[in-house]
Coordinates of C-alpha atoms and ligand atoms in Angstrom, one line a residue:
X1 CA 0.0 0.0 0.0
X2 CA 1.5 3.7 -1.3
X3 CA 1.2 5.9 2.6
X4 CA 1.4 9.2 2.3
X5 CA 2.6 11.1 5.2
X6 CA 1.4 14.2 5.8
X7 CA 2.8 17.2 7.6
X8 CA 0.2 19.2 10.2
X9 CA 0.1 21.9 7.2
X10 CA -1.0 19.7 4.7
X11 CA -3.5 17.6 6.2
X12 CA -5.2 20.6 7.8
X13 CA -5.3 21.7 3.8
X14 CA -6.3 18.0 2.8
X15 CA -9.3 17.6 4.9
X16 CA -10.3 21.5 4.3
X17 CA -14.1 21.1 2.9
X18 CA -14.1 22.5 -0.3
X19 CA -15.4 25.8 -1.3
X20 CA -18.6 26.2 -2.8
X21 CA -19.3 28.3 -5.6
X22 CA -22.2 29.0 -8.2
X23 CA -21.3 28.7 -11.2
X24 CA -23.1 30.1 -14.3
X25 CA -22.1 28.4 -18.0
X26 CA -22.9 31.7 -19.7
X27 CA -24.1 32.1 -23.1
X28 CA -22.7 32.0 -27.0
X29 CA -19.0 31.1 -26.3
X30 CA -19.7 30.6 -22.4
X31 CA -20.3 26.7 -22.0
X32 CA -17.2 26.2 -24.0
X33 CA -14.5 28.7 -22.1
X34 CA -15.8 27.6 -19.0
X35 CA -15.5 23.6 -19.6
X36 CA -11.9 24.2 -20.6
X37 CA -11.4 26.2 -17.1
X38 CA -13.4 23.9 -14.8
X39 CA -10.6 21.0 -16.4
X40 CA -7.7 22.8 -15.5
X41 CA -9.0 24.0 -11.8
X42 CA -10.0 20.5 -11.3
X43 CA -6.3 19.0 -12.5
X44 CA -4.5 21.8 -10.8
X45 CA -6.3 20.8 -7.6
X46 CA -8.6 24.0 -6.5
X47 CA -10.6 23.0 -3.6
X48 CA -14.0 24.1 -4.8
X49 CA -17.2 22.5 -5.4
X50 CA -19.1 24.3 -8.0
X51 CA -22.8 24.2 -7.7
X52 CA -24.4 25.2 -11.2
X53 CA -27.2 27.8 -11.6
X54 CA -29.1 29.4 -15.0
X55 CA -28.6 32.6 -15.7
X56 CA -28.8 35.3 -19.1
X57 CA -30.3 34.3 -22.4
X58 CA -32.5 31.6 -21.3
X59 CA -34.2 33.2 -18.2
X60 CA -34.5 36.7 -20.2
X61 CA -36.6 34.2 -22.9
X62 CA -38.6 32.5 -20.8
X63 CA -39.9 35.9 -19.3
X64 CA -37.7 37.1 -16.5
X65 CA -36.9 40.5 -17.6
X66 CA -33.7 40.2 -15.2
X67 CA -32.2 37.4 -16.5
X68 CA -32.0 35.6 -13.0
X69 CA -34.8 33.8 -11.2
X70 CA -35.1 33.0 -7.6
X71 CA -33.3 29.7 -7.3
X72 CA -30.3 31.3 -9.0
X73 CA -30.2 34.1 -6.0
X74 CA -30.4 31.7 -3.5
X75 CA -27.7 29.6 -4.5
X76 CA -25.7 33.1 -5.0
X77 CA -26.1 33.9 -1.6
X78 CA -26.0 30.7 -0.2
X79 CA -22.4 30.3 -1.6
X80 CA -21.3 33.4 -1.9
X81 CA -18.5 33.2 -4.5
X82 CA -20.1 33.4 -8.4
X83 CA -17.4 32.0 -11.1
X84 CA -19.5 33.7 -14.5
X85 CA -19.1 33.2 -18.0
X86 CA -20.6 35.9 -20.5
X87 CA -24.0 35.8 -21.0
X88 CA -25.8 37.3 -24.0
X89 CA -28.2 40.1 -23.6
X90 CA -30.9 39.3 -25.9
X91 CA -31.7 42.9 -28.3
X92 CA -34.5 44.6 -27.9
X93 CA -36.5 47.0 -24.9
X94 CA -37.0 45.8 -20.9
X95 CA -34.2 43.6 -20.7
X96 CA -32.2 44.6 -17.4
X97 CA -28.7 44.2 -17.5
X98 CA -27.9 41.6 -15.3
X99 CA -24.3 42.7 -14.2
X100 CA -25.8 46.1 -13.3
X101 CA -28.5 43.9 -11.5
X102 CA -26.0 41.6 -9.8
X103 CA -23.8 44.5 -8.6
X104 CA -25.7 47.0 -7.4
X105 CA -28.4 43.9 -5.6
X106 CA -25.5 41.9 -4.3
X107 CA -23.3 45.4 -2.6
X108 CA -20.5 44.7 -5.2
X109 CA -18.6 47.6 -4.5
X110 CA -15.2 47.3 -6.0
X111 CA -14.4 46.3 -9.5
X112 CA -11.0 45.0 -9.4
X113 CA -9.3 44.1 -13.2
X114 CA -5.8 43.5 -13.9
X115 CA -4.0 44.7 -16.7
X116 CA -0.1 42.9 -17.7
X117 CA 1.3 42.8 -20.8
X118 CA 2.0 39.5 -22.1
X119 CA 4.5 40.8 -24.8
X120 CA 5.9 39.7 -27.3
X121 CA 3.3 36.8 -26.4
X122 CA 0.1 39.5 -27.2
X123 CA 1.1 42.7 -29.3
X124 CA 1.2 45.6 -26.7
X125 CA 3.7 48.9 -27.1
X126 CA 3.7 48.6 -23.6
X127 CA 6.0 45.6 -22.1
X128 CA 6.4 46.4 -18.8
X129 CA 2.8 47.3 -18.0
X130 CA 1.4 45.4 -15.1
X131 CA -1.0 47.4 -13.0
X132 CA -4.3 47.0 -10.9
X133 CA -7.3 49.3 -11.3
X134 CA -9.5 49.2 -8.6
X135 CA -12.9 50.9 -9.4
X136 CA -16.0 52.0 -7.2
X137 CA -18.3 50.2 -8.4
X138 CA -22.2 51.8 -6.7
X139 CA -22.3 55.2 -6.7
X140 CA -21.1 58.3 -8.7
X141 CA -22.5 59.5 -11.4
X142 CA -24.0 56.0 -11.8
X143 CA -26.9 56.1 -8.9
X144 CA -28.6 57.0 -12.2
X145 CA -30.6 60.0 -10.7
X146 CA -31.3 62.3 -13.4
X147 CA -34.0 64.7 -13.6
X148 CA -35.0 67.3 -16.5
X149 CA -35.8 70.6 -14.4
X150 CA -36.3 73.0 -17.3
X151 CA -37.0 73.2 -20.8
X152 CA -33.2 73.6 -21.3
X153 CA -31.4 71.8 -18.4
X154 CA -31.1 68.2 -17.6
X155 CA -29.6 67.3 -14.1
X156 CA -27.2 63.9 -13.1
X157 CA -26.6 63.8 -9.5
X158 CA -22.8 62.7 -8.5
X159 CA -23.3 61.0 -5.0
X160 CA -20.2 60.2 -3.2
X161 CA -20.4 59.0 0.5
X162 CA -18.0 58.0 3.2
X163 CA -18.3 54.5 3.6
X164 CA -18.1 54.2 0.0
X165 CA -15.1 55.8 -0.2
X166 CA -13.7 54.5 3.0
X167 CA -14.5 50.8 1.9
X168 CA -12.9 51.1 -1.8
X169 CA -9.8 52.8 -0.6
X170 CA -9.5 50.5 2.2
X171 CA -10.2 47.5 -0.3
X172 CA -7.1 49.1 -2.3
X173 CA -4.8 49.4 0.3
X174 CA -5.6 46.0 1.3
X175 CA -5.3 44.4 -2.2
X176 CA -1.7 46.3 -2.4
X177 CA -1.0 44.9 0.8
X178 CA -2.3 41.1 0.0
X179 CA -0.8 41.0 -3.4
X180 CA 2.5 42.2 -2.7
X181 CA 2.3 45.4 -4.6
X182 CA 4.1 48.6 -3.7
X183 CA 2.1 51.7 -4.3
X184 CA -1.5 52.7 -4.8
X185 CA -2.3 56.0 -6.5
X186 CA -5.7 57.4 -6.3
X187 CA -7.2 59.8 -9.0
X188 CA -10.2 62.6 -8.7
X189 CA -10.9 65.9 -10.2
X190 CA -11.0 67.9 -6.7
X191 CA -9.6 70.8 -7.8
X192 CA -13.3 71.3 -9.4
X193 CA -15.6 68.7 -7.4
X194 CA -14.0 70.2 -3.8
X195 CA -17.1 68.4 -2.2
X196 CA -17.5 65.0 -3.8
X197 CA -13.8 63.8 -5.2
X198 CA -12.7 66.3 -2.2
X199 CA -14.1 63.6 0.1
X200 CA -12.7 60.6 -2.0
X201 CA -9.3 62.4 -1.8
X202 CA -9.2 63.1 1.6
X203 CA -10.4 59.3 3.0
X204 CA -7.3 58.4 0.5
X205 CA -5.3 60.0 2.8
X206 CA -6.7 59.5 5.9
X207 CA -6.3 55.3 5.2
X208 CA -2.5 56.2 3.3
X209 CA -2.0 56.5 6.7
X210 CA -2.2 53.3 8.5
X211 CA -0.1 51.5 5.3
X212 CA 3.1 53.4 5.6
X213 CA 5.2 50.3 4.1
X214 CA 3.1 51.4 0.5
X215 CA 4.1 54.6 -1.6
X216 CA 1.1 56.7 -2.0
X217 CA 0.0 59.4 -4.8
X218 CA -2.6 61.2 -6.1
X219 CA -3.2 61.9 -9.9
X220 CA -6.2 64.5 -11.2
X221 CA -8.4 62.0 -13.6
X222 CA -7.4 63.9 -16.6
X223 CA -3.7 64.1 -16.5
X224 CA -3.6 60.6 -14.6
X225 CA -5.4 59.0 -17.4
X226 CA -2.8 60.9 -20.1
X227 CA 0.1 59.6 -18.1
X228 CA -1.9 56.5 -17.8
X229 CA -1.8 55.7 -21.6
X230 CA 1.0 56.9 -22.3
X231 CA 3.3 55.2 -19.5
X232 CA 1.4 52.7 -17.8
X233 CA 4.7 51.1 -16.6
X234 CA 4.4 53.7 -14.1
X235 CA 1.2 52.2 -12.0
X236 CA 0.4 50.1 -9.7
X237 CA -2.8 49.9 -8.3
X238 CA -5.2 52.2 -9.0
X239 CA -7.8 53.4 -7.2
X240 CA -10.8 55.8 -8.4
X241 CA -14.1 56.4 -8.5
X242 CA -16.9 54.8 -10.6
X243 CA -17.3 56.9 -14.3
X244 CA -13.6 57.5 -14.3
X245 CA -12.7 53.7 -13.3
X246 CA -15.0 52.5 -16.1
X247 CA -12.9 54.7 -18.5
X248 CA -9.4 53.9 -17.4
X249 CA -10.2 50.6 -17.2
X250 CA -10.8 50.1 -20.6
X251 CA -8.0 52.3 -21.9
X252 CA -5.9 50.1 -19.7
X253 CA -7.1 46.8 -20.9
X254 CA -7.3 48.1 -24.3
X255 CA -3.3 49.5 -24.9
X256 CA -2.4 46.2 -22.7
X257 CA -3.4 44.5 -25.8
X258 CA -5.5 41.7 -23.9
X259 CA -9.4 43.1 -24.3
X260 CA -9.5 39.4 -24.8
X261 CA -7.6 38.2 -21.9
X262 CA -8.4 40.0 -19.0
X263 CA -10.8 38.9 -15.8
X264 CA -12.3 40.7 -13.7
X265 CA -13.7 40.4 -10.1
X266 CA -16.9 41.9 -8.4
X267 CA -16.5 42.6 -4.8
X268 CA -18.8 42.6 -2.1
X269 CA -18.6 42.4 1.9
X270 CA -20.8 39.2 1.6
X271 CA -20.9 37.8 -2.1
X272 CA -17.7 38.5 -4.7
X273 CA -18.7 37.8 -8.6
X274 CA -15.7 36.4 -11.0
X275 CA -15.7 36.7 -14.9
X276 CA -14.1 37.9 -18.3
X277 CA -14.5 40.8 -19.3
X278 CA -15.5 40.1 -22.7
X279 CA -18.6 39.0 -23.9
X280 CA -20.4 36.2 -25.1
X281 CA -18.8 36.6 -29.0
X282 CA -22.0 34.9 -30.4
X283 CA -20.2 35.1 -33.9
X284 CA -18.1 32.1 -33.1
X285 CA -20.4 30.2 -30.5
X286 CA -19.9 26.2 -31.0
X287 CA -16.9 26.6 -33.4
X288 CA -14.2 25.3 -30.7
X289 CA -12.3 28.3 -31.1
X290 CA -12.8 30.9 -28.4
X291 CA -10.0 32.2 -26.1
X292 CA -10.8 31.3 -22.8
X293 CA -8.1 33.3 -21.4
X294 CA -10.0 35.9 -19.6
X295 CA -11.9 33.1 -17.9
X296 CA -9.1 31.1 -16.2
X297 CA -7.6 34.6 -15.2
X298 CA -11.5 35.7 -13.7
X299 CA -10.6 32.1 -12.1
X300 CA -6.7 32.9 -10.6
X301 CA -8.3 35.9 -8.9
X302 CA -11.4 33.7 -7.4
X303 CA -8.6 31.2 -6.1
X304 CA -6.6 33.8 -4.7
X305 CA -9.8 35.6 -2.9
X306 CA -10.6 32.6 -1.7
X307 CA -7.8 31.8 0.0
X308 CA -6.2 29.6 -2.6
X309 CA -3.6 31.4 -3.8
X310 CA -1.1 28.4 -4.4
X311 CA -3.4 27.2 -6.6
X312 CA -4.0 30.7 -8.3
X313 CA -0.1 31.0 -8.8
X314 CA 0.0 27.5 -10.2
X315 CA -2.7 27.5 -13.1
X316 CA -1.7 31.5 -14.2
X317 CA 2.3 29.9 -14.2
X318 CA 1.2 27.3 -16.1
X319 CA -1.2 29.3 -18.4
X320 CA 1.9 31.7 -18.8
X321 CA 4.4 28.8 -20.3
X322 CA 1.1 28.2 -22.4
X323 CA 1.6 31.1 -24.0
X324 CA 5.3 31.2 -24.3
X325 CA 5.0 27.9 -25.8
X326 CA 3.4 29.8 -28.3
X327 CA 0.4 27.8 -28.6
X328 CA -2.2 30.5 -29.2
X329 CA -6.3 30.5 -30.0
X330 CA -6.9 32.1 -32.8
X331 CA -7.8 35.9 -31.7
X332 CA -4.3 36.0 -30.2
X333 CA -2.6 34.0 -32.8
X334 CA 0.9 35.8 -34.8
X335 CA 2.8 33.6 -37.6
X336 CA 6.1 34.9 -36.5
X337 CA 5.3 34.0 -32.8
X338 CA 3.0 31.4 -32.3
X339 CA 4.2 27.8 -32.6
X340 CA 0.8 26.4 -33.1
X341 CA -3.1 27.3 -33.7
X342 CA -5.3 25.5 -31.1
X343 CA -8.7 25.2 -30.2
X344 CA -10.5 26.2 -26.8
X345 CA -9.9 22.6 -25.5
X346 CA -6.9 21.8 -26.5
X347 CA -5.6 25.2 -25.4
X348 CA -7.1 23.8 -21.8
X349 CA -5.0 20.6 -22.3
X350 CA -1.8 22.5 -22.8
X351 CA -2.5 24.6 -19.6
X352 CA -2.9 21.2 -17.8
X353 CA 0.1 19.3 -19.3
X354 CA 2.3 22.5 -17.6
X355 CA 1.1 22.7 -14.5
X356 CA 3.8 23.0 -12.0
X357 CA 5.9 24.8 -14.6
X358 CA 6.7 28.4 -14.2
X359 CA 7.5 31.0 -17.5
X360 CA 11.2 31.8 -18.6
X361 CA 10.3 35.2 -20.2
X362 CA 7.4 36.3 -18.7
X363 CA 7.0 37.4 -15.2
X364 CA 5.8 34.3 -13.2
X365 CA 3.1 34.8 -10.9
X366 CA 3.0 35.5 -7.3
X367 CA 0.1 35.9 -5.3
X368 CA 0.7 34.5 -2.1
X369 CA 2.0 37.4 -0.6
X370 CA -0.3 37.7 1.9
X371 CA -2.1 35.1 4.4
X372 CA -6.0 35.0 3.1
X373 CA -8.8 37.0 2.3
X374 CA -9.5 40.6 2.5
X375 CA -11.5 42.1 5.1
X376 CA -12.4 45.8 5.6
X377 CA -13.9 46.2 9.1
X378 CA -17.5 47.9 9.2
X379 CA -17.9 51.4 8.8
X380 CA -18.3 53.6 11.9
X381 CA -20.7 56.4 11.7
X382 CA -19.4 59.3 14.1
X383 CA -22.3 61.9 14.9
X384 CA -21.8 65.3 14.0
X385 CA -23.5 68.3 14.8
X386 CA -25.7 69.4 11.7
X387 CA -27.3 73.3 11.2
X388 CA -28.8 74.6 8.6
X389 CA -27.4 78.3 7.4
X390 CA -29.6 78.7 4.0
X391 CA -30.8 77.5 1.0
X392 CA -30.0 77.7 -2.5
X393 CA -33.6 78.2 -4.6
X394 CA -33.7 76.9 -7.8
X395 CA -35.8 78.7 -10.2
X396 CA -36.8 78.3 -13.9
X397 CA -36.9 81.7 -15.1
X398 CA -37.5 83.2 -18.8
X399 CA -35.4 86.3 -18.3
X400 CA -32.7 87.0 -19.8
X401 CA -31.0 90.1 -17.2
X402 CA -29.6 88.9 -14.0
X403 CA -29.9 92.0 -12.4
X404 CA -33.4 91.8 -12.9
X405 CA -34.1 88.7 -11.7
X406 CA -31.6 89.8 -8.6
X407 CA -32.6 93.3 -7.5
X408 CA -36.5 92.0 -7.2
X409 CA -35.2 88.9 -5.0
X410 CA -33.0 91.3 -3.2
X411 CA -35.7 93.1 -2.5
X412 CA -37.5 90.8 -0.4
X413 CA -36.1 90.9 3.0
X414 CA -38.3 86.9 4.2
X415 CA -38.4 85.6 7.4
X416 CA -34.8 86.3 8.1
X417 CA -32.7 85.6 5.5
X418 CA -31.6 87.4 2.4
X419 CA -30.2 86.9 -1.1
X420 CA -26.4 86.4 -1.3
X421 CA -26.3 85.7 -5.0
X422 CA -27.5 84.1 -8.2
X423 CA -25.5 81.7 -10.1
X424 CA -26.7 80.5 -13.8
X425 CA -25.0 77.6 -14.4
X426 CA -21.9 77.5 -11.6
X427 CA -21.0 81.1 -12.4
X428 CA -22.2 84.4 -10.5
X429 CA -24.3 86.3 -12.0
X430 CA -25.6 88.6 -9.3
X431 CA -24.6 90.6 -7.9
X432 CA -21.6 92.1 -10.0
X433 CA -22.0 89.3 -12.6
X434 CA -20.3 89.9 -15.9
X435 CA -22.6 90.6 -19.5
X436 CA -20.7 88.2 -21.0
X437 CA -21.4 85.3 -19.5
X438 CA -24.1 83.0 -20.8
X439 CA -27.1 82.4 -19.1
X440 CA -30.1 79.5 -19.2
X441 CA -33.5 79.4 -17.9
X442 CA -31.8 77.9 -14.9
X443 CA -31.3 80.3 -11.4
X444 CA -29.4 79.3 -8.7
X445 CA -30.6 81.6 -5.6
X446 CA -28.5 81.9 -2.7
X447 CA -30.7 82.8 0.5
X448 CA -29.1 82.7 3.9
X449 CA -29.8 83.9 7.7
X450 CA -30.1 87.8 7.6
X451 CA -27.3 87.7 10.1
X452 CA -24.8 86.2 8.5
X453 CA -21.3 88.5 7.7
X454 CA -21.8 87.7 4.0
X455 CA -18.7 89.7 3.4
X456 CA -16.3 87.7 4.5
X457 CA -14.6 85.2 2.6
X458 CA -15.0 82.4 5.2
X459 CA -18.3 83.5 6.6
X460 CA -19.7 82.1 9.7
X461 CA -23.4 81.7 8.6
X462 CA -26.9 82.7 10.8
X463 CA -28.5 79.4 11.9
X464 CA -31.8 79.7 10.5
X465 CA -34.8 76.9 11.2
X466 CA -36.6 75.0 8.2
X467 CA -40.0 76.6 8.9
X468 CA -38.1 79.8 7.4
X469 CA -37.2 77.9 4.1
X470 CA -41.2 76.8 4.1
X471 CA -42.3 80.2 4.2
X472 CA -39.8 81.7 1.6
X473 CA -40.7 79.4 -1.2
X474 CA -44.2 79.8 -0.3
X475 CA -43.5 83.2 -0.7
X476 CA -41.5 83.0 -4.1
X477 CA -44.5 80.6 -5.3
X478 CA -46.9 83.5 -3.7
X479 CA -44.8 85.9 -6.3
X480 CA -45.1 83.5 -9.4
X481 CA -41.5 82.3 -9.2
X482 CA -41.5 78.4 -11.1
X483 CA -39.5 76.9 -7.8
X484 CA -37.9 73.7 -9.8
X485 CA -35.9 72.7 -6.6
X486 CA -34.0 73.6 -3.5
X487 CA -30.8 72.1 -2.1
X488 CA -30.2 73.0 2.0
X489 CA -27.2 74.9 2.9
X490 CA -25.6 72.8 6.1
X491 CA -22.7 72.8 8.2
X492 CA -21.4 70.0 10.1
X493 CA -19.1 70.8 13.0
X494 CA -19.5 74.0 12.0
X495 CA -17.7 73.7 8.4
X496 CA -19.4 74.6 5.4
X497 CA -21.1 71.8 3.6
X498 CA -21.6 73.6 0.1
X499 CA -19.3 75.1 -2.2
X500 CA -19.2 78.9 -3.3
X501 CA -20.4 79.7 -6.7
X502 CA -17.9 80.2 -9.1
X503 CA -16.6 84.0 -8.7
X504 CA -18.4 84.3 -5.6
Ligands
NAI601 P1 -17.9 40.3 -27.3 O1 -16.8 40.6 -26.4 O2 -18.7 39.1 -27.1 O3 -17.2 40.1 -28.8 C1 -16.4 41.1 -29.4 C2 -15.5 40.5 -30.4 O4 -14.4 39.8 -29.7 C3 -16.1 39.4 -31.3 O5 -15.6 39.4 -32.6 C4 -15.8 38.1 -30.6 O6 -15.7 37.0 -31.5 C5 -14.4 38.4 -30.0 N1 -14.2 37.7 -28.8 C6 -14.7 38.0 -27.5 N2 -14.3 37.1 -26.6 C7 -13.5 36.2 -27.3 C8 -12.8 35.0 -26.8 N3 -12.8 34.6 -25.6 N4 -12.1 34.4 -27.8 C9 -12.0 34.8 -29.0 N5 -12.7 35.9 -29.5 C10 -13.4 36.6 -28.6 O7 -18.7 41.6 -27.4 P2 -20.1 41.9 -28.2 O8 -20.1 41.3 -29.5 O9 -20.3 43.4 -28.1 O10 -21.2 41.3 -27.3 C11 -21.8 40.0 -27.5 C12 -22.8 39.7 -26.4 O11 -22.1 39.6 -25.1 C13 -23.9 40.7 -26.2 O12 -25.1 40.1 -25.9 C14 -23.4 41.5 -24.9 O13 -24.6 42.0 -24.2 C15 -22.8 40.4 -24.1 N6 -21.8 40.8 -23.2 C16 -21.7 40.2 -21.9 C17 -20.8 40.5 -21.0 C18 -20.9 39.8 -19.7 O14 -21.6 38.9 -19.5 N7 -20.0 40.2 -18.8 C19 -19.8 41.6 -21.2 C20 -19.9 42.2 -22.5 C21 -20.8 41.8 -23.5
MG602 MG1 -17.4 50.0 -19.2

């Protein structure tokens, strides 16, 4: 009889009960890419126990406008890990995307995707890129909370909070910290959103804090994104915030040269979400021939969320002599490079028959830095003192002469507060606006407590009670004023919790 003995290590490993995951086949090219990675996670030995569940085309045909039904969700939550190939969203009206369904349902805040260049392997002018952008994934600009106030202005509102940025910086730190990588650079636009990517700057370095050991920076969006695509050697991780992480992300993937190649992870406190981040390329569904790349790389990052990041090193090593070996599907295939043109499958059996082998050229991988999963501790509320100081009015107004519209508001001295301005679009218009400046049928009116020293350029402001707000827009409405909205003026701990107009 062959005995085995095992170290403590190992047989604590051995007798681990497997992880269970749901598993989704996916549509068009799905089944296919994800037979080929279920072999090699299998042969490589990932402790995992996939439980399958229906989800895209099928469900969206058979009715369910989501694309999931409720037996799918439970197993979701039950297991908490969801290894995804594409699915297809079928054309047409009142189909839900089911990633924007499965992220914003699920709390998947962080969108995590790895970008490395695989050259000479995959055409890239970039060799030495191999970065980490990790994106907020739930608010932003993408609450989707638009509204049309006037004939001529439509409104998106950019919503920012605390514990989102707390947890998606944290998360970045973390991941740096996990993954053995050395710096983390955060981009925003603060020098124009003061309030909102203010906020997102200043938890960045807050948490910078409590990770010494990793070298911190801060990019603005535009600029970072230049430097981005044009010398992406120079990143690391990077963390952002939702609209500008779905564009950097791309461009990142995109001059990397491996659209086709990359995964990407969904993460949640509870439930993380694993897939490619291409689709479901219907045009070659059945034909044997899809890259299924980006899915074994969705899978490294599963394995090494999981815990498993032996395992993770070992099939992305062995998928990384694959390509050396220059046997290459063919999206990815190149006549000087490749040495051969294979199939999905037999791309899988290469992976397999290399396993344990680690890349000559390439960089090999190494994700065992740290010891496990990531956890970012709940987020503490601390109570501050709130107090209303004013309100800005918002009023859809026909004139065309500031001055008009400011001297008969100016004029009204209600309920203890007065006008401080009018902005049309950002930009102050009254008092002392400018006649060049170009106005809408938009007003931005600035009322606060008649006491406050208005003068100053860091006023204090009068507290003034909401009753006093009541009665002023009853009184505008009183006047004939088209009130489209109001927005509060607070401060917390007494700091100001708006920002001045432009050219206030
Ligand atoms: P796509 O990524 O499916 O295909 C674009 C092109 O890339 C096609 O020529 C395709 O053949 C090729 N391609 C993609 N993956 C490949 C692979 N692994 N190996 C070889 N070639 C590959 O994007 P498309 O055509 O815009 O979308 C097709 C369907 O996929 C749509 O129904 C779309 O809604 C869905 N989709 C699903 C996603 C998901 O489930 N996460 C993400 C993106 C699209
Ligand atoms: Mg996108």
């Amino acid at each position: 009889m062959n005995t085995r003995v095992l170290t403590r290590k190992q047989l604590i490993k051995d007798v681990k009960t497997p992880v269970k995951i749901a598993v989704a086949k996916g549509d068009g090219i799905g089944p296919e890419i994800m037979k080929a990675t279920l072999r090699i996670l299998e042969v490589a030995g990932a402790n995992i126990e996939p439980e399958f569940i229906e989800l895209g085309e099928k469900m969206y045909l058979s009715g369910n406008s989501s694309g999931i039904d409720s037996s799918a969700w439970e197993a979701i939550r039950s297991n908490k890990i969801i290894f995804k190939a594409p699915i297809t969203t079928p054309q047409g009206k009142g189909y839900k995307s089911l990633n924007v369904t499965l992220r914003k349902s699920l709390g998947l805040y962080a969108n995590v995707r790895p970008v490395t260049a695989l050259y000479p392997y995959v055409h890239t002018n970039y060799p030495d890129m191999d970065l980490v952008i990790i994106r907020e994934n739930e608010e932003d600009l993408y609450a989707g909370i638009e509204h049309r106030q006037t004939q001529d202005v439509y409104q998106c509102l950019k919503l920012i909070t605390r514990p989102g940025c707390e947890r998606i910086i944290r998360y970045a730190f973390e991941y740096a910290k996990a993954y053995g990588r050395k710096k983390v650079t955060c981009m925003v636009k603060d020098n124009i959103m003061k309030l909102t990517d203010g906020l997102f700057h200043k938890v960045f370095d807050e948490i910078a804090l409590e990770y010494p050991e990793i070298e911190k920076d801060t990019q603005i969006i535009d600029i970072g994104s230049a430097r981005l695509a044009a010398k992406p050697e120079q990143y690391d991780v990077i963390v952002t915030a939702n609209l500008y992480g779905d564009i950097i992300s791309d461009i990142a993937a995109e001059i990397g040269g491996s659209v086709g190649m990359c995964g990407s992870a969904n993460i949640g406190q509870e439930v993380a979400m694993f897939e490619a981040i291409h689709g479901s390329a219907p045009d070659i569904a059945g034909e044997g021939i899809a890259n299924p790349s980006g899915l074994i790389n969705a899978a490294v990052a599963m394995l090494a969320h999981i815990g498993q990041a032996e395992i993770a090193d070992k099939v992305k090593n062995a998928w990384l002599v694959t390509l050396e070996q220059g046997y290459h599907t063919a999206d990815i295939y190149q006549e000087e490079i490749s040495s051969k043109k294979v199939g999905t499958q037999e791309f899988a059996d290469k992976v397999i028959a290399n396993l344990g082998q680690t890349p000559k050229n390439l960089n090999r991988s190494v994700l065992t830095h740290g010891n496990g999963t990531i956890q970012i501790p709940e987020y503490v509320r601390y109570q501050q003192q709130k107090e209303l100081v004013g309100v800005d009015v918002f009023l859809d107004w026909q004139g065309d002469d500031p001055d008009e519209l400011g001297k008969s508001l100016a004029g009204l001295d209600v309920y203890k507060m007065k006008l401080k301005m009018i902005t049309n679009r950002g930009v102050k218009v009254y008092p002392e606006g400018l006649k060049e400046t170009y106005c809408t049928d938009h007003w931005r009116c600035r009322f606060v407590g008649v006491d406050a020293k208005i003068n100053r350029s860091e006023p204090k402001y009068a507290h003034i009670d909401f009753e006093q707000v009541v009665a002023l827009l009853s009184r505008l409405n009183h006047l004939g004023y088209d009130v489209i909205k109001t927005e509060n003026l607070y401060e917390f701990d007494g700091k100001r919790g708006f920002s001045l107009g432009q050219g206030e």
